[in-house]
Short mmCIF file of C-alpha atoms in Angstrom, two decimals:
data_model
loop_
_atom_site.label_atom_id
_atom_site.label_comp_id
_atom_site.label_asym_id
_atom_site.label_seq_id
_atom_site.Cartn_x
_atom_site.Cartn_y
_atom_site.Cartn_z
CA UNK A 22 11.48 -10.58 -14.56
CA UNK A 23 9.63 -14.12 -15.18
CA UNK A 24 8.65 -13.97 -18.93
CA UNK A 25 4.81 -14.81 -19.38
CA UNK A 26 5.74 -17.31 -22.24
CA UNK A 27 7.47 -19.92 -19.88
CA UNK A 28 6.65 -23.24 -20.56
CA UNK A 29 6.04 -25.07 -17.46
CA UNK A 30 6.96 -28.34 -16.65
CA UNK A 31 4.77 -31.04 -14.73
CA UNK A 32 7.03 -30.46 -11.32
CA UNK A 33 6.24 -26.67 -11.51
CA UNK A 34 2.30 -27.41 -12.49
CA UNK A 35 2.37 -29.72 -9.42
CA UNK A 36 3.56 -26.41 -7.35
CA UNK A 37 -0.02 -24.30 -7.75
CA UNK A 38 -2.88 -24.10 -5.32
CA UNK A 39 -5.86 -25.21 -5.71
CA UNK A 40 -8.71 -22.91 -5.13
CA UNK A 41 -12.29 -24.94 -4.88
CA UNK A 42 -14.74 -22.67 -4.94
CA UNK A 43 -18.01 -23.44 -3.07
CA UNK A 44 -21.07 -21.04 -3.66
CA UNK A 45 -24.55 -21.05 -3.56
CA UNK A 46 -27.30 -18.98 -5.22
CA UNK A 47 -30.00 -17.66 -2.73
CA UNK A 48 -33.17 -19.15 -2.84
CA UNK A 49 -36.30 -17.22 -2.78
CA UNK A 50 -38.45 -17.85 0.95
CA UNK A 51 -42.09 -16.58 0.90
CA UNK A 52 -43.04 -13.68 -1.69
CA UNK A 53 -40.20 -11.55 -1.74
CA UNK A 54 -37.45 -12.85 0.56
CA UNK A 55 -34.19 -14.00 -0.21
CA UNK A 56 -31.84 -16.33 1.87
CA UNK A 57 -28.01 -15.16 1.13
CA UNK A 58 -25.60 -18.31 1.41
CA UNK A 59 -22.18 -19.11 0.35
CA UNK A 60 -18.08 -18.63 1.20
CA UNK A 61 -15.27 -18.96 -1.22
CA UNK A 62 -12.64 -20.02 1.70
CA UNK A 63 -12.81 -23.86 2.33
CA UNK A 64 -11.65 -22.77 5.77
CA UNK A 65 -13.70 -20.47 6.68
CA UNK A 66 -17.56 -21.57 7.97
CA UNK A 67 -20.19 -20.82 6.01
CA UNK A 68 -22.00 -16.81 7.16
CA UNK A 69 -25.30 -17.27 8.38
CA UNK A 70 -27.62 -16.68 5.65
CA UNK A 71 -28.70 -12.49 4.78
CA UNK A 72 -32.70 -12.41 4.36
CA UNK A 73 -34.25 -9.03 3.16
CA UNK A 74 -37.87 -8.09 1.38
CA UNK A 75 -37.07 -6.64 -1.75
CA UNK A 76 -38.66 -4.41 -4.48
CA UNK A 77 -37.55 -4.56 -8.17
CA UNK A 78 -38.18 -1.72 -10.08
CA UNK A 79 -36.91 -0.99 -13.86
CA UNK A 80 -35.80 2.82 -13.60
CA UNK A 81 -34.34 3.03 -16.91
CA UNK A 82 -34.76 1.06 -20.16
CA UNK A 83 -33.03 0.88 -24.22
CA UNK A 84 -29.99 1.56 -22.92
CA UNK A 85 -27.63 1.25 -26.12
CA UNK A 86 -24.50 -0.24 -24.69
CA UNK A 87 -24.62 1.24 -21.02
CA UNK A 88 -21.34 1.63 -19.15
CA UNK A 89 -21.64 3.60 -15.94
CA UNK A 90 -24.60 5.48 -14.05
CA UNK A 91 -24.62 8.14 -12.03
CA UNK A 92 -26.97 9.88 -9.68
CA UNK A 93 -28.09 13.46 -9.88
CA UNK A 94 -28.13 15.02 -6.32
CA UNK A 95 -31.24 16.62 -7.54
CA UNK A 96 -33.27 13.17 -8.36
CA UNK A 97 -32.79 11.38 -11.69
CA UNK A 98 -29.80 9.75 -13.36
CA UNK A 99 -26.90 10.34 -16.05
CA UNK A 100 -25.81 7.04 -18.07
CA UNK A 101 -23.14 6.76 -20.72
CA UNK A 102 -23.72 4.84 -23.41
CA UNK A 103 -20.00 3.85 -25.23
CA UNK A 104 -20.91 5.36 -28.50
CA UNK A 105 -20.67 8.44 -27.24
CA UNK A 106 -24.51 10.14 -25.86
CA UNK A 107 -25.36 10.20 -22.06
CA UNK A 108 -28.32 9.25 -21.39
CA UNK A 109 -30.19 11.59 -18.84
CA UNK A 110 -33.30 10.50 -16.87
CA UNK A 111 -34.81 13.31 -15.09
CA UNK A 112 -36.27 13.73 -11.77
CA UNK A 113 -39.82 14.28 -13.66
CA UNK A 114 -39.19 11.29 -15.72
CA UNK A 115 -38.05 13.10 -18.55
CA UNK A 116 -35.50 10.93 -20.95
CA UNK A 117 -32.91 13.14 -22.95
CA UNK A 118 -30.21 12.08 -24.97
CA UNK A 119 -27.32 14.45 -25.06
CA UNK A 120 -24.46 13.30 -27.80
CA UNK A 121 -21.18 14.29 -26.93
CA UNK A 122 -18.55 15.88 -29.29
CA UNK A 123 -15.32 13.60 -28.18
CA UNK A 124 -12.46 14.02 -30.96
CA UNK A 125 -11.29 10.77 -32.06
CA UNK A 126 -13.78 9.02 -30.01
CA UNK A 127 -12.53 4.95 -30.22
CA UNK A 128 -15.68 2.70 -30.50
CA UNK A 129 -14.52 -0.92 -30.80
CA UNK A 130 -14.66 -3.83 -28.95
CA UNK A 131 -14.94 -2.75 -25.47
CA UNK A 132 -13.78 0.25 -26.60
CA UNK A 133 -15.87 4.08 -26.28
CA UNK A 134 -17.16 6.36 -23.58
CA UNK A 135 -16.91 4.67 -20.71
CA UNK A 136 -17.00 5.78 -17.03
CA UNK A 137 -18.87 8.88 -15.39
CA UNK A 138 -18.19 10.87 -12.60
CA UNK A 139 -20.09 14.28 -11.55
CA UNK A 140 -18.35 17.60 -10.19
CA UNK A 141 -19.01 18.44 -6.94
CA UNK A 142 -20.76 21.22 -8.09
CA UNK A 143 -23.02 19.70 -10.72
CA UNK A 144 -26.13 20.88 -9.94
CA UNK A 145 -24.99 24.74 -10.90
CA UNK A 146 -22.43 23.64 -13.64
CA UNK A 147 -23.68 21.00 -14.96
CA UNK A 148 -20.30 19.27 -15.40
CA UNK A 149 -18.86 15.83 -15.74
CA UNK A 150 -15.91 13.80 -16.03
CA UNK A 151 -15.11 11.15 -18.17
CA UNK A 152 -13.49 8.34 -19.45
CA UNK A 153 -13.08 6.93 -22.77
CA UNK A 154 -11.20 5.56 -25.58
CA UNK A 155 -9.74 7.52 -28.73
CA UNK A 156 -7.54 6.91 -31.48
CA UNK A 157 -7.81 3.70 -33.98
CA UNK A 158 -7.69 0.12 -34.73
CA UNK A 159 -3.80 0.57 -35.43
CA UNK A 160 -3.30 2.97 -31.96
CA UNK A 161 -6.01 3.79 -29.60
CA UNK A 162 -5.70 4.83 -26.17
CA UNK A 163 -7.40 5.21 -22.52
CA UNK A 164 -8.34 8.90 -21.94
CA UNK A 165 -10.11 11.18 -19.29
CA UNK A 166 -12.04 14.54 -19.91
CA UNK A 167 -14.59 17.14 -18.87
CA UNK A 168 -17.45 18.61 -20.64
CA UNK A 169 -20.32 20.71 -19.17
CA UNK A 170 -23.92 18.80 -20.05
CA UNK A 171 -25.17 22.06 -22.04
CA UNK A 172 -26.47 22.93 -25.20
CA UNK A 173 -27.01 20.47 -28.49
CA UNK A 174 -23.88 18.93 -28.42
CA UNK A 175 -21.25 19.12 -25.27
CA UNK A 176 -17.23 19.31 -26.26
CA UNK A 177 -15.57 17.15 -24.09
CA UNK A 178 -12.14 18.39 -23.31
CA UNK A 179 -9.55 15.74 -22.81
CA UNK A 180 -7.47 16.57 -19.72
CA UNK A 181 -5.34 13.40 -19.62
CA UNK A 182 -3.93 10.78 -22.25
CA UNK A 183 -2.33 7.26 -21.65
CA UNK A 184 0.86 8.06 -22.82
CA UNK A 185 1.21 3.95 -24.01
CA UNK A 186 -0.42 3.05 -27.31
CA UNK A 187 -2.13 -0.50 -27.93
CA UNK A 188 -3.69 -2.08 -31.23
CA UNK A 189 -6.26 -4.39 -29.32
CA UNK A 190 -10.09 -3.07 -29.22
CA UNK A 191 -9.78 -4.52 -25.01
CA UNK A 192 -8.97 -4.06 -21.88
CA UNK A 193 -9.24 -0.12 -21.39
CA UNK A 194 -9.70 -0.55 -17.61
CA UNK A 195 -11.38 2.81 -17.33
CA UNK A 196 -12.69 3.64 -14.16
CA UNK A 197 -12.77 6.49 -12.09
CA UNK A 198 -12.07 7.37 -8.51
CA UNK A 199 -11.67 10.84 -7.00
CA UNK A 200 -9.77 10.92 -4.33
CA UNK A 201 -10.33 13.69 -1.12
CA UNK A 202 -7.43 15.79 -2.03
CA UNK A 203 -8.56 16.32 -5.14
CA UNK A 204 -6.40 13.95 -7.28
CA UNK A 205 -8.16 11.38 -9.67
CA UNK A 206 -7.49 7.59 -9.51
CA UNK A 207 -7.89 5.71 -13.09
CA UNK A 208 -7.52 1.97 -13.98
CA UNK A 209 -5.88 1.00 -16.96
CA UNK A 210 -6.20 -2.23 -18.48
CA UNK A 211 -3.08 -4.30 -20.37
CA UNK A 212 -4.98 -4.41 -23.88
CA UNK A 213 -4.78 -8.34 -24.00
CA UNK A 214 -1.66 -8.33 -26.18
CA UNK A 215 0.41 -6.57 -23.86
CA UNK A 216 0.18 -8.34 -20.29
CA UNK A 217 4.02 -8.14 -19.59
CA UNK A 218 3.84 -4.70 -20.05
CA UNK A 219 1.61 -4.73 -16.00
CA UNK A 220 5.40 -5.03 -15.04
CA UNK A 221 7.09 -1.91 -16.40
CA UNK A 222 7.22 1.15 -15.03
CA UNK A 223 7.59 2.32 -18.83
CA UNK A 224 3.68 1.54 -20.01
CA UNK A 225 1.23 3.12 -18.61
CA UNK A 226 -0.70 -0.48 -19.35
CA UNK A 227 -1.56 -3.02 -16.59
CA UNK A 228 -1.41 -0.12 -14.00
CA UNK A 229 -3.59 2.14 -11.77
CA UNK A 230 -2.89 5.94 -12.83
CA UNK A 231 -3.17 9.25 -10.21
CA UNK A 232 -3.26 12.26 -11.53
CA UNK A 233 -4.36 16.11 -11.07
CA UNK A 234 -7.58 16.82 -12.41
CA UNK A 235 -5.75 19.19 -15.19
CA UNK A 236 -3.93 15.86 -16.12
CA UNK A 237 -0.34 17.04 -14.24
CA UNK A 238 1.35 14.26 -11.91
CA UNK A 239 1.70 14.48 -8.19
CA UNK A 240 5.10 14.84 -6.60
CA UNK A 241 3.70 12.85 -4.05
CA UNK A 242 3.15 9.47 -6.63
CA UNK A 243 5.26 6.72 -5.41
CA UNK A 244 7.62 6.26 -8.81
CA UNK A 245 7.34 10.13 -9.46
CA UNK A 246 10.76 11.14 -10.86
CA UNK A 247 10.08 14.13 -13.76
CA UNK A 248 7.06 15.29 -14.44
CA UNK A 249 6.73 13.68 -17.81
CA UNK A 250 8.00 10.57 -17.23
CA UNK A 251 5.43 7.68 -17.69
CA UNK A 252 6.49 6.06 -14.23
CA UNK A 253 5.11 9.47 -12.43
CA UNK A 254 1.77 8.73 -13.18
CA UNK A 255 1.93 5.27 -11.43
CA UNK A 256 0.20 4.74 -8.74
CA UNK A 257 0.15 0.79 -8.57
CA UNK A 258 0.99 -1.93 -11.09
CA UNK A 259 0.28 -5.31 -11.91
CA UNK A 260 -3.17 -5.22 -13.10
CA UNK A 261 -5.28 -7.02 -15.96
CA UNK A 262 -8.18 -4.94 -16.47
CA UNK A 263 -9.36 -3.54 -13.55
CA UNK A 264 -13.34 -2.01 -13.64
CA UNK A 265 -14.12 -1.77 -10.41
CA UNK A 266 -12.66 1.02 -7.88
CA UNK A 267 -14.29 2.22 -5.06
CA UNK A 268 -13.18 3.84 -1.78
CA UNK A 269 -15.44 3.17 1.60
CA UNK A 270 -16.68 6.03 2.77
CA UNK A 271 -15.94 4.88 6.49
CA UNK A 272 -12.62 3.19 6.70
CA UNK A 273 -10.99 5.64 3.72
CA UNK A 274 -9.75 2.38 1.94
CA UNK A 275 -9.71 1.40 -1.61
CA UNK A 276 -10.75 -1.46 -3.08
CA UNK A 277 -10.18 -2.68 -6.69
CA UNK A 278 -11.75 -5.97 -8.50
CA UNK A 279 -10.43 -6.71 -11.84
CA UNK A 280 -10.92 -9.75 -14.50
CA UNK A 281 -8.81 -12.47 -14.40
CA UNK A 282 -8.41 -14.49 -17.70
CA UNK A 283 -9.37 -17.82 -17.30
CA UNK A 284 -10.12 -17.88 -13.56
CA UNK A 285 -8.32 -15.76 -11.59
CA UNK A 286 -10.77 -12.84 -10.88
CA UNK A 287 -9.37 -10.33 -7.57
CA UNK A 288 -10.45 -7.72 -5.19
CA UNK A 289 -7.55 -6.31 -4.10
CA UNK A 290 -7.07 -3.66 -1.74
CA UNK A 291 -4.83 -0.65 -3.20
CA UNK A 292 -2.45 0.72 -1.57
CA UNK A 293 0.11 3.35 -3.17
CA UNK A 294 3.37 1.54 -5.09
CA UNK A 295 2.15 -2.03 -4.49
CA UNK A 296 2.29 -4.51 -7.16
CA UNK A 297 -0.52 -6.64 -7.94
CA UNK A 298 1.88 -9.32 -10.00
CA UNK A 299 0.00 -10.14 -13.11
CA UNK A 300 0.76 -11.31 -14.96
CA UNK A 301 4.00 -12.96 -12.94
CA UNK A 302 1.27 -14.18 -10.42
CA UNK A 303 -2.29 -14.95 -11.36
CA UNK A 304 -4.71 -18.08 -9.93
CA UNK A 305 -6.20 -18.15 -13.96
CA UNK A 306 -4.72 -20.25 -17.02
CA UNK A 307 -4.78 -18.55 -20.65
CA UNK A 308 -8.40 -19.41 -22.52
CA UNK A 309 -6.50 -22.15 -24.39
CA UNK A 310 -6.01 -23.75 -20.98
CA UNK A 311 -2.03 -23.32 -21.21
CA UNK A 312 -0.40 -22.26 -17.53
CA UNK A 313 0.62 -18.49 -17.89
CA UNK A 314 2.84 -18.52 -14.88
CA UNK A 315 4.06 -21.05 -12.28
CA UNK A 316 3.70 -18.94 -9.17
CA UNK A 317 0.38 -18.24 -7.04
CA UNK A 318 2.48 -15.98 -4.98
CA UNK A 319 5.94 -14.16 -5.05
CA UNK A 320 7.99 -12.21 -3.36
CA UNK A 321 7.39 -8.56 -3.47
CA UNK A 322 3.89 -8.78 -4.85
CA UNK A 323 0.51 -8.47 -3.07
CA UNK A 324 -1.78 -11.79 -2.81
CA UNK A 325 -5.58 -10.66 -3.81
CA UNK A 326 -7.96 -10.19 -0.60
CA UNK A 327 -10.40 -12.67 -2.35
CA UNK A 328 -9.78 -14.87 -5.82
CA UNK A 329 -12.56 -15.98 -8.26
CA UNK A 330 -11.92 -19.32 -9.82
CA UNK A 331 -13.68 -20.02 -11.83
CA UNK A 332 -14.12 -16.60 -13.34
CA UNK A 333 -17.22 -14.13 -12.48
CA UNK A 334 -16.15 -11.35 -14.73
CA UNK A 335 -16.15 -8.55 -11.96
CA UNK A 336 -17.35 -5.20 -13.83
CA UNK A 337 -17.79 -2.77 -10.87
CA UNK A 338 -18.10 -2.52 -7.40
CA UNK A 339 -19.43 -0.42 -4.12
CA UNK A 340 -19.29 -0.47 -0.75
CA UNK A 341 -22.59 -0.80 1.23
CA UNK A 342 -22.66 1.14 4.50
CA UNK A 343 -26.31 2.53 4.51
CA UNK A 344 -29.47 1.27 6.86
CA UNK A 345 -31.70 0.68 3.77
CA UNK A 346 -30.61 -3.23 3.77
CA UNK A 347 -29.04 -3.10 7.28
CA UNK A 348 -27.84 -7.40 6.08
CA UNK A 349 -25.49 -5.70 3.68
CA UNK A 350 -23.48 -2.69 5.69
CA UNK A 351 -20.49 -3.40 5.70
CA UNK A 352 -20.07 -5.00 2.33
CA UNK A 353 -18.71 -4.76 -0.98
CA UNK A 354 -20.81 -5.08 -4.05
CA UNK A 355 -19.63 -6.58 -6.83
CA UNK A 356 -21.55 -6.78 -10.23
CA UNK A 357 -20.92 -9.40 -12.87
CA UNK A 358 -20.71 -9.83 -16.65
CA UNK A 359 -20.47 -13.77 -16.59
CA UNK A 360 -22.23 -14.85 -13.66
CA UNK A 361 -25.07 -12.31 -14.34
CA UNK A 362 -25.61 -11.54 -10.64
CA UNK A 363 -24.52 -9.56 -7.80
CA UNK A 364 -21.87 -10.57 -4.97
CA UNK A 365 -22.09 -9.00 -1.31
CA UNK A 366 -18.17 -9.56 -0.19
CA UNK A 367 -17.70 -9.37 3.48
CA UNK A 368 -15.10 -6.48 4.26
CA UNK A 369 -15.11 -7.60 8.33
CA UNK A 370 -14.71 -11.09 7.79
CA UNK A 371 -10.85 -12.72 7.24
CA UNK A 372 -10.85 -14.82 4.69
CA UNK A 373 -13.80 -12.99 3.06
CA UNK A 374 -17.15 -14.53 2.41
CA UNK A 375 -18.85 -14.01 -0.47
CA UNK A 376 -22.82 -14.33 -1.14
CA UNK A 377 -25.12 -13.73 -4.07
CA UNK A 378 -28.10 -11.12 -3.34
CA UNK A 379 -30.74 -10.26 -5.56
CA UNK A 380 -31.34 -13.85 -7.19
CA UNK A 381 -33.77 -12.44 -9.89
CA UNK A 382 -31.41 -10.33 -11.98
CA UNK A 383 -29.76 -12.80 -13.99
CA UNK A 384 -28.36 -10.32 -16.32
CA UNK A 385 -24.81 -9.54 -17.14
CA UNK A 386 -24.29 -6.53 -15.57
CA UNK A 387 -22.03 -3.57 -15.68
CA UNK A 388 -22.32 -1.12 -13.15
CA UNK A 389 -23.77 -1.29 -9.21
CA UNK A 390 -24.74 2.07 -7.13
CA UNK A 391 -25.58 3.19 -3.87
CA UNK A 392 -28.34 5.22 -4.20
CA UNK A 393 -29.25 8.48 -2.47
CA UNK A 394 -32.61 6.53 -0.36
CA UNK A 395 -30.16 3.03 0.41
CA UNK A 396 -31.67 1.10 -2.52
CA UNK A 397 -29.39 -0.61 -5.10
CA UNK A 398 -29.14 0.08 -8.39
CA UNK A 399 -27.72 -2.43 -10.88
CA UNK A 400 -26.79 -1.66 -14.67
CA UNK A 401 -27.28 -4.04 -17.48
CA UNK A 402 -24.95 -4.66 -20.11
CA UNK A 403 -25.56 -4.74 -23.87
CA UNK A 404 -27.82 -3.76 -26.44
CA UNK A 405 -30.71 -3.08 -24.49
CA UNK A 406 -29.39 -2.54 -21.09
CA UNK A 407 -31.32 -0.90 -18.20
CA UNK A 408 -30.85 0.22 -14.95
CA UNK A 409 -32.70 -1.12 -12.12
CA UNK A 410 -33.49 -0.17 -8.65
CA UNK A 411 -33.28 -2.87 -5.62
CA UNK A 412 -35.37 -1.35 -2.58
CA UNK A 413 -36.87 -2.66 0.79
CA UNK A 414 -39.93 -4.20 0.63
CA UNK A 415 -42.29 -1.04 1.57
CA UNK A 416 -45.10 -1.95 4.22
CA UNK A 417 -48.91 -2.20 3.14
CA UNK A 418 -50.15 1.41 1.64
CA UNK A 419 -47.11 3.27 2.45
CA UNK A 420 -45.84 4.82 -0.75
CA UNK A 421 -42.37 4.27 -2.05
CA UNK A 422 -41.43 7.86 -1.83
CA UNK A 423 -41.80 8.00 1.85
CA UNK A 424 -39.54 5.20 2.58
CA UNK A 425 -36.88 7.44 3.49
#
């Protein structure tokens, strides 16, 4: 296996595409409409420009370190905050705060409660499922739980461990995907330090987990040999830190972005017991500039559907297929921590174009949603993040609430 500390010569440098990168940010046309523009592929033509009225509305606001957001079937939404409290907006505009009781809750760094999904059956149990971080500065680890969203202060009950242990406040990965048959998808991140660990089947780092909801592995994993060995739980490898994960509700595929380090940002498109090849393959150089590996492809490992270069920070994603912006079906979403914007990614287009939307949010941004009416919701990151809602441009005295 290539070692991630080669030093590489000029002749091997001279070996590596280049990837230009040609974007441009919409521009605003009359009151409220936006021109889409832009394609990463130098061969492929430039898509003819998305326009689309569109209201801005702040649903949500002093949001302590927001991480993920999720919509209650019965109106309002649910928003973790990484210290450890969900945030719940009701459907009369009600704002509780609802503290969770996570044993050896980890918040560091990028470290903390971090991704939310709801039970089918939420609106009679009230329960949730999580991810987060636990453990220490010396040994902390990627976890997921449950808790039901009752009483002062819900227990979360951890379910599921990464059995690998890392002494880096970063790269968790985190994020949650439940699959139809019932099995749970989780990204895990390489913790910075650890980026050769992507490529063992021995570290639960650098890898894409699948696992029962009562934390078990399938028999049906694609490295499954016992069912405690760390290699069951594997469902794909090769991965940085993955944060977005998303499966289109038409075409039953998954998608995956995850950060790059300097440059090198993918979507990917998961399929079970592929590898990824980071960090034996990556388009990015180390922050200090230095050349982490020689190849841009190699045998055995899967090229990314679409590269970043120079690096957007990709923080979550979703795929678009409602009527509410009809310009976008089709597309993947992809928020952004340092480009502070949101990319629509062509799914139907080969190579895929790629187009800024929404040119007025010029926030970093953690987490995108669908919502339940076809508007677009966007969450901010830091201090005082917020969640925002993107929605057609309503005609002349029609009220908002009867758009759909």
């Amino acid at each position: 296996m290539l070692s991630c500390q080669v030093q590489v010569v000029d002749s091997l440098i001279d070996m590596c595409k280049t990837l230009h990168q040609r974007s441009q940010k919409l521009m605003p046309l009359l009151v409220a409409m936006v021109s889409l523009f832009g394609a990463f592929s130098a061969q492929a033509d430039d898509p003819p420009p998305l326009t689309g009225n569109f209201h801005q509305t702040q649903i949500a606001g002093y949001l302590a370190s927001p991480w993920a957001a999720a919509e209650n079937p019965l109106g309002g939404w649910l928003i973790t905050e990484r210290g450890g409290t969900i945030i719940e907006y009701t459907n009369a505009g009600q704002r509780l705060e609802i503290p969770l009781q996570i044993d050896q809750l980890y918040v560091a760094g990028q470290g903390g409660l971090l991704d939310i999904v709801l039970a089918d059956d939420f609106t009679e149990t009230r329960r949730v499922y999580l991810s987060f971080a636990v453990g220490d500065d010396s040994e902390n680890y990627l976890a997921f739980g449950t808790a039901k969203l009752v009483g002062d202060k819900p227990e979360v009950q951890r379910l599921f461990t990464v059995k690998t242990a890392k002494d880096t406040p970063v790269h968790f990965g985190g994020r949650l995907l439940k699959l139809a048959d019932g099995t749970w998808l989780m990204t895990s991140g390489d913790g910075f330090d650890y980026r050769e660990q992507a490529q063992q089947k021995s570290s639960m780092l650098g890898k894409v987990l699948r696992f029962n909801e009562d934390g078990s592995a399938p028999p049906d994993n694609p490295f499954y040999t016992t069912p405690d060995a760390t290699q069951s739980y594997i469902y794909t490898l090769g991965h940085r830190n993955p944060q977005g994960l998303v499966e289109d509700p038409k075409s039953g595929k998954i998608w995956l972005n995850e950060h790059g380090p300097d440059g090198g940002d993918e979507i990917n498109l998961l399929e079970a017991g592929n590898n990824y090849g980071w960090p034996v393959v990556t388009l990015g150089t180390d922050y200090s500039g230095a050349k982490i590996s020689p190849f841009t492809h190699y045998d055995g490992m899967v090229d990314p559907e679409l590269n970043w270069t120079p690096s957007i920070a990709p923080s979550s994603a979703v795929v678009y297929q409602d009527s509410a912006f009809p310009e976008l079906a089709n597309h993947l979403l992809v928020s952004s921590l340092k480009d502070q914007a949101l990319y629509a990614v062509a799914l139907d287009q080969n190579p895929m174009s790629t187009m800024q939307i929404f040119a007025t949010i010029n926030e970093r941004l953690r987490d995108v949603i669908v919502g339940r009416d076809g508007s677009v919701y966007v969450l901010t990151d830091g201090e005082r993040g917020r969640l925002m809602r993107f929605s057609p441009l309503r005609a002349e005295n029609v009220p908002e609430h009867s758009l759909r």
